[in-house]
């Protein structure tokens, strides 16, 4: 038995992909929140594989019901792999979630969807460069035409890699490694980087759930405060800025824009 989860931003095409893979007819729609609970189905080409359609989210924070469902599933339910559906016409925004999924160490394949719309906008994404920059396989798709969907799922089924592939600024990585060491057995073997980042950011829910000793808390708070002084920023901003810096590099590496538009980045 294998389970592949479909994760991505709202309207990236997850349900369209789910319907193709399972042969079902869940409601597809150009509005957010159609899937608030996760829905599972059987892969129609191979009955031992289960496909999970997760709610659309922009972040793995616990601020919305969709984020809570998706985050709990990715952290606690150990899917065999995630097929991250990415809207190619909104690459920067979609990659913000991709980086957070990669932080959880789950095996990931990117289903780069809406390739038809990207082409219509006279923009191109170099699949090999994006794949190289992220350290994961990228499968181009046009889900509404059924193009590339099964190929993407087959890649996800084979994906077993789950080691830490993301590298942020060396000074941040050092602090995260120190936090990881102090956390020790308090966090599971998987998703260690994600936990270290959450602790570094001061995620209240995670801090409370870990039940750390006073000395652990003290040591970690010292690391956070030293790192904030080095970066001259608060911990949460450090993480956000590091993610966007990496996304900026990836987009610079992989995107060719011949649309005539002057606006290359719109991160806000
Ligand atoms: P979800 O919110 O991620 O589940 O996305 P849906 O599957 O509901 O799709 C959102 C909208 O995008 C729908 O109107 C789909 O028909 C449309 N859509 C999905 N895939 C593609 C694609 O490859 N190309 C284009 N042009 N539209 C797509
Ligand atoms: K939708
Ligand atoms: Mg949906």
Short mmCIF file of C-alpha atoms and ligand atoms in Angstrom, two decimals:
data_model
loop_
_atom_site.label_atom_id
_atom_site.label_comp_id
_atom_site.label_asym_id
_atom_site.label_seq_id
_atom_site.Cartn_x
_atom_site.Cartn_y
_atom_site.Cartn_z
CA UNK A 1 0.00 0.00 0.00
CA UNK A 2 1.27 3.44 -0.89
CA UNK A 3 -0.27 6.83 -0.28
CA UNK A 4 0.49 9.87 -2.41
CA UNK A 5 -0.83 13.22 -1.17
CA UNK A 6 -1.75 16.10 -3.45
CA UNK A 7 -0.77 19.37 -1.80
CA UNK A 8 -0.72 22.90 -3.16
CA UNK A 9 -2.15 26.40 -3.17
CA UNK A 10 -5.91 26.89 -3.65
CA UNK A 11 -6.81 26.71 -7.37
CA UNK A 12 -3.52 25.10 -8.39
CA UNK A 13 -5.52 22.20 -9.88
CA UNK A 14 -5.36 19.56 -7.14
CA UNK A 15 -8.94 18.40 -7.52
CA UNK A 16 -8.64 18.29 -11.32
CA UNK A 17 -5.60 16.03 -10.86
CA UNK A 18 -7.36 13.96 -8.17
CA UNK A 19 -10.31 13.33 -10.48
CA UNK A 20 -8.05 12.19 -13.33
CA UNK A 21 -6.03 9.87 -11.10
CA UNK A 22 -9.01 8.34 -9.30
CA UNK A 23 -11.65 8.56 -12.02
CA UNK A 24 -13.97 10.34 -9.60
CA UNK A 25 -15.81 13.60 -10.04
CA UNK A 26 -15.16 15.83 -7.04
CA UNK A 27 -16.23 19.42 -7.51
CA UNK A 28 -13.64 21.45 -9.38
CA UNK A 29 -13.94 25.19 -9.08
CA UNK A 30 -12.18 28.47 -9.46
CA UNK A 31 -12.71 29.56 -5.85
CA UNK A 32 -10.92 28.65 -2.63
CA UNK A 33 -12.06 26.24 0.01
CA UNK A 34 -13.89 23.62 -2.01
CA UNK A 35 -11.88 20.94 -0.22
CA UNK A 36 -11.73 21.64 3.52
CA UNK A 37 -11.50 18.04 4.62
CA UNK A 38 -9.07 15.77 2.90
CA UNK A 39 -10.54 13.37 0.39
CA UNK A 40 -9.01 10.06 -0.53
CA UNK A 41 -9.50 7.82 -3.55
CA UNK A 42 -7.95 4.78 -5.18
CA UNK A 43 -5.44 5.26 -8.01
CA UNK A 44 -7.33 3.90 -10.99
CA UNK A 45 -4.26 2.30 -12.62
CA UNK A 46 -3.14 0.48 -9.48
CA UNK A 47 -5.62 -0.26 -6.70
CA UNK A 48 -2.98 -0.52 -3.94
CA UNK A 49 -2.13 3.17 -4.26
CA UNK A 50 -4.24 5.75 -2.43
CA UNK A 51 -4.48 9.39 -3.54
CA UNK A 52 -5.17 12.04 -0.88
CA UNK A 53 -6.48 15.45 -1.98
CA UNK A 54 -5.46 17.94 0.72
CA UNK A 55 -7.11 21.34 1.21
CA UNK A 56 -5.51 24.23 -0.68
CA UNK A 57 -3.12 26.31 1.44
CA UNK A 58 -0.48 29.03 1.07
CA UNK A 59 1.47 28.11 4.17
CA UNK A 60 1.94 25.30 6.71
CA UNK A 61 1.00 27.62 9.59
CA UNK A 62 -1.92 26.64 11.82
CA UNK A 63 -4.01 29.75 11.18
CA UNK A 64 -6.86 28.36 9.05
CA UNK A 65 -8.78 25.05 9.17
CA UNK A 66 -7.27 24.17 5.76
CA UNK A 67 -3.75 24.74 7.06
CA UNK A 68 -4.40 22.66 10.17
CA UNK A 69 -5.76 19.70 8.17
CA UNK A 70 -2.89 19.79 5.65
CA UNK A 71 -0.17 20.40 8.21
CA UNK A 72 -1.32 17.66 10.61
CA UNK A 73 -1.54 15.24 7.73
CA UNK A 74 1.93 16.02 6.33
CA UNK A 75 3.63 15.97 9.74
CA UNK A 76 1.82 13.06 11.42
CA UNK A 77 0.44 10.74 8.75
CA UNK A 78 3.65 9.93 6.85
CA UNK A 79 2.43 9.84 3.24
CA UNK A 80 4.87 7.94 1.00
CA UNK A 81 5.27 11.04 -1.13
CA UNK A 82 3.70 14.40 -1.86
CA UNK A 83 2.80 15.44 -5.37
CA UNK A 84 2.97 19.22 -4.92
CA UNK A 85 0.70 20.81 -7.52
CA UNK A 86 2.20 24.17 -8.48
CA UNK A 87 0.49 26.80 -10.64
CA UNK A 88 3.22 27.64 -13.15
CA UNK A 89 1.68 31.09 -13.77
CA UNK A 90 2.10 31.94 -10.07
CA UNK A 91 5.47 30.34 -9.43
CA UNK A 92 6.85 32.70 -6.74
CA UNK A 93 3.77 32.50 -4.55
CA UNK A 94 3.37 28.73 -4.99
CA UNK A 95 7.03 28.02 -4.17
CA UNK A 96 6.56 29.55 -0.73
CA UNK A 97 4.50 26.49 0.21
CA UNK A 98 6.83 24.16 -1.72
CA UNK A 99 9.77 25.20 0.48
CA UNK A 100 7.74 24.51 3.62
CA UNK A 101 6.73 21.08 2.34
CA UNK A 102 10.42 20.35 1.60
CA UNK A 103 11.24 21.43 5.17
CA UNK A 104 9.15 18.47 6.39
CA UNK A 105 11.56 15.99 4.67
CA UNK A 106 8.69 14.13 2.98
CA UNK A 107 9.61 12.83 -0.52
CA UNK A 108 8.29 15.45 -2.98
CA UNK A 109 7.70 15.67 -6.71
CA UNK A 110 6.47 18.94 -8.24
CA UNK A 111 3.54 18.74 -10.65
CA UNK A 112 4.06 22.02 -12.50
CA UNK A 113 0.51 22.63 -13.68
CA UNK A 114 -1.17 25.19 -16.00
CA UNK A 115 1.60 24.91 -18.58
CA UNK A 116 -1.00 25.88 -21.22
CA UNK A 117 -1.74 29.17 -19.45
CA UNK A 118 1.98 29.89 -18.96
CA UNK A 119 2.59 29.47 -22.68
CA UNK A 120 -0.34 31.77 -23.48
CA UNK A 121 1.32 34.43 -21.29
CA UNK A 122 4.57 34.08 -23.31
CA UNK A 123 6.50 32.88 -20.31
CA UNK A 124 8.72 29.82 -19.97
CA UNK A 125 10.02 27.81 -17.05
CA UNK A 126 13.16 25.74 -17.54
CA UNK A 127 12.07 22.47 -15.94
CA UNK A 128 15.60 21.11 -15.54
CA UNK A 129 16.92 24.26 -13.88
CA UNK A 130 13.96 24.48 -11.51
CA UNK A 131 14.40 20.81 -10.65
CA UNK A 132 18.12 21.27 -10.09
CA UNK A 133 17.61 24.38 -7.93
CA UNK A 134 15.00 22.73 -5.72
CA UNK A 135 16.65 19.31 -5.61
CA UNK A 136 13.39 17.56 -6.58
CA UNK A 137 11.86 16.17 -9.76
CA UNK A 138 9.54 18.52 -11.67
CA UNK A 139 6.84 17.16 -14.01
CA UNK A 140 5.11 19.67 -16.35
CA UNK A 141 1.32 19.24 -16.61
CA UNK A 142 -1.82 20.67 -18.14
CA UNK A 143 -4.35 18.92 -15.93
CA UNK A 144 -7.48 20.21 -17.67
CA UNK A 145 -6.28 18.44 -20.84
CA UNK A 146 -5.08 15.41 -18.90
CA UNK A 147 -1.50 16.09 -20.01
CA UNK A 148 1.39 14.95 -17.81
CA UNK A 149 -0.78 13.89 -14.86
CA UNK A 150 -0.05 10.15 -14.83
CA UNK A 151 3.66 10.77 -15.53
CA UNK A 152 3.80 13.07 -12.49
CA UNK A 153 2.08 10.48 -10.28
CA UNK A 154 4.41 7.71 -11.45
CA UNK A 155 7.43 9.89 -10.55
CA UNK A 156 5.93 10.57 -7.12
CA UNK A 157 5.36 6.82 -6.57
CA UNK A 158 9.06 6.16 -7.20
CA UNK A 159 10.30 9.05 -5.08
CA UNK A 160 11.94 7.71 -1.93
CA UNK A 161 14.41 10.48 -1.17
CA UNK A 162 13.58 12.46 1.90
CA UNK A 163 16.84 13.88 3.19
CA UNK A 164 17.29 17.56 3.84
CA UNK A 165 17.72 19.20 0.45
CA UNK A 166 17.12 22.85 1.29
CA UNK A 167 19.90 25.12 2.40
CA UNK A 168 19.26 28.62 3.69
CA UNK A 169 21.90 31.14 4.81
CA UNK A 170 24.82 29.37 6.54
CA UNK A 171 24.37 31.40 9.76
CA UNK A 172 20.72 30.38 9.95
CA UNK A 173 21.57 26.75 9.17
CA UNK A 174 24.08 26.75 12.04
CA UNK A 175 21.45 28.02 14.49
CA UNK A 176 18.90 25.46 13.24
CA UNK A 177 21.42 22.64 13.65
CA UNK A 178 22.13 23.76 17.22
CA UNK A 179 18.41 23.86 17.99
CA UNK A 180 18.00 20.41 16.45
CA UNK A 181 20.72 19.07 18.74
CA UNK A 182 19.15 20.58 21.86
CA UNK A 183 15.72 19.24 20.88
CA UNK A 184 17.17 15.71 20.65
CA UNK A 185 14.50 13.11 21.39
CA UNK A 186 11.82 15.77 21.91
CA UNK A 187 11.12 15.73 18.16
CA UNK A 188 10.58 12.75 15.83
CA UNK A 189 13.23 11.48 13.41
CA UNK A 190 11.32 12.81 10.43
CA UNK A 191 10.52 16.48 9.86
CA UNK A 192 13.41 17.58 12.13
CA UNK A 193 14.20 20.63 10.04
CA UNK A 194 10.55 21.66 10.02
CA UNK A 195 10.38 21.34 13.83
CA UNK A 196 13.63 23.27 14.31
CA UNK A 197 12.30 26.08 12.10
CA UNK A 198 8.98 26.14 13.97
CA UNK A 199 10.78 26.31 17.31
CA UNK A 200 13.10 29.03 15.94
CA UNK A 201 10.07 31.03 14.72
CA UNK A 202 8.51 30.72 18.17
CA UNK A 203 5.45 28.76 16.97
CA UNK A 204 3.39 28.66 20.20
CA UNK A 205 1.57 25.43 19.45
CA UNK A 206 4.79 23.53 18.71
CA UNK A 207 6.61 24.95 21.76
CA UNK A 208 3.76 23.80 24.01
CA UNK A 209 3.48 20.37 22.41
CA UNK A 210 7.19 19.57 22.87
CA UNK A 211 7.23 19.92 26.71
CA UNK A 212 10.87 21.06 26.86
CA UNK A 213 12.88 21.29 30.08
CA UNK A 214 13.76 24.70 31.51
CA UNK A 215 17.38 24.36 30.43
CA UNK A 216 16.39 23.32 26.90
CA UNK A 217 14.11 26.36 26.66
CA UNK A 218 16.81 28.66 28.00
CA UNK A 219 19.49 27.39 25.59
CA UNK A 220 17.18 27.61 22.58
CA UNK A 221 16.05 31.14 23.48
CA UNK A 222 19.70 32.18 23.69
CA UNK A 223 20.39 30.82 20.20
CA UNK A 224 17.35 32.64 18.83
CA UNK A 225 18.35 35.91 20.43
CA UNK A 226 21.96 35.69 19.17
CA UNK A 227 20.73 34.90 15.64
CA UNK A 228 18.29 37.83 15.74
CA UNK A 229 21.18 40.13 16.69
CA UNK A 230 23.33 38.81 13.82
CA UNK A 231 20.54 39.29 11.24
CA UNK A 232 19.16 42.47 12.91
CA UNK A 233 15.68 41.00 12.47
CA UNK A 234 13.18 39.03 14.49
CA UNK A 235 13.22 35.25 14.07
CA UNK A 236 9.99 35.03 12.11
CA UNK A 237 11.19 37.65 9.59
CA UNK A 238 14.53 35.85 9.21
CA UNK A 239 12.75 32.69 8.07
CA UNK A 240 10.34 34.52 5.74
CA UNK A 241 13.18 36.53 4.17
CA UNK A 242 15.37 33.45 3.73
CA UNK A 243 12.55 31.60 1.96
CA UNK A 244 11.94 34.54 -0.39
CA UNK A 245 15.66 34.94 -1.05
CA UNK A 246 15.82 31.31 -2.17
CA UNK A 247 12.66 31.71 -4.27
CA UNK A 248 14.17 34.80 -5.92
CA UNK A 249 17.24 32.78 -6.91
CA UNK A 250 15.10 29.92 -8.24
CA UNK A 251 12.93 32.24 -10.34
CA UNK A 252 15.99 34.05 -11.67
CA UNK A 253 17.50 30.68 -12.60
CA UNK A 254 14.47 29.09 -14.24
CA UNK A 255 11.99 31.68 -15.55
CA UNK A 256 12.10 33.41 -18.93
CA UNK A 257 9.54 36.19 -19.25
CA UNK A 258 8.82 37.42 -22.78
CA UNK A 259 5.41 38.81 -21.89
CA UNK A 260 6.64 42.41 -22.01
CA UNK A 261 5.64 42.97 -18.41
CA UNK A 262 8.04 45.04 -16.29
CA UNK A 263 6.91 43.47 -13.05
CA UNK A 264 9.16 40.49 -12.45
CA UNK A 265 8.55 40.06 -8.76
CA UNK A 266 5.47 40.68 -6.78
CA UNK A 267 6.00 38.98 -3.46
CA UNK A 268 3.54 40.96 -1.38
P1 LIG B 1 -7.82 23.12 -6.52
O1 LIG B 1 -8.39 24.30 -5.82
O2 LIG B 1 -6.31 23.06 -6.35
O3 LIG B 1 -8.48 21.84 -6.19
O4 LIG B 1 -8.00 23.42 -8.10
P2 LIG B 1 -9.15 22.89 -9.10
O5 LIG B 1 -8.82 21.53 -9.59
O6 LIG B 1 -10.48 23.12 -8.50
O7 LIG B 1 -8.88 23.90 -10.31
C1 LIG B 1 -9.03 25.31 -10.15
C2 LIG B 1 -9.33 25.93 -11.52
O8 LIG B 1 -8.19 25.80 -12.37
C3 LIG B 1 -10.48 25.23 -12.24
O9 LIG B 1 -11.21 26.22 -12.92
C4 LIG B 1 -9.75 24.30 -13.20
O10 LIG B 1 -10.54 24.00 -14.35
C5 LIG B 1 -8.53 25.13 -13.58
N1 LIG B 1 -7.37 24.32 -14.01
C6 LIG B 1 -6.87 23.19 -13.44
N2 LIG B 1 -5.81 22.73 -14.14
C7 LIG B 1 -5.61 23.58 -15.17
C8 LIG B 1 -4.64 23.62 -16.27
O11 LIG B 1 -3.75 22.79 -16.43
N3 LIG B 1 -4.77 24.68 -17.13
C9 LIG B 1 -5.72 25.63 -16.99
N4 LIG B 1 -5.75 26.61 -17.90
N5 LIG B 1 -6.64 25.61 -15.99
C10 LIG B 1 -6.60 24.60 -15.10
K1 LIG B 2 -10.71 25.43 -6.06
MG1 LIG B 3 -9.80 21.35 -4.71
#
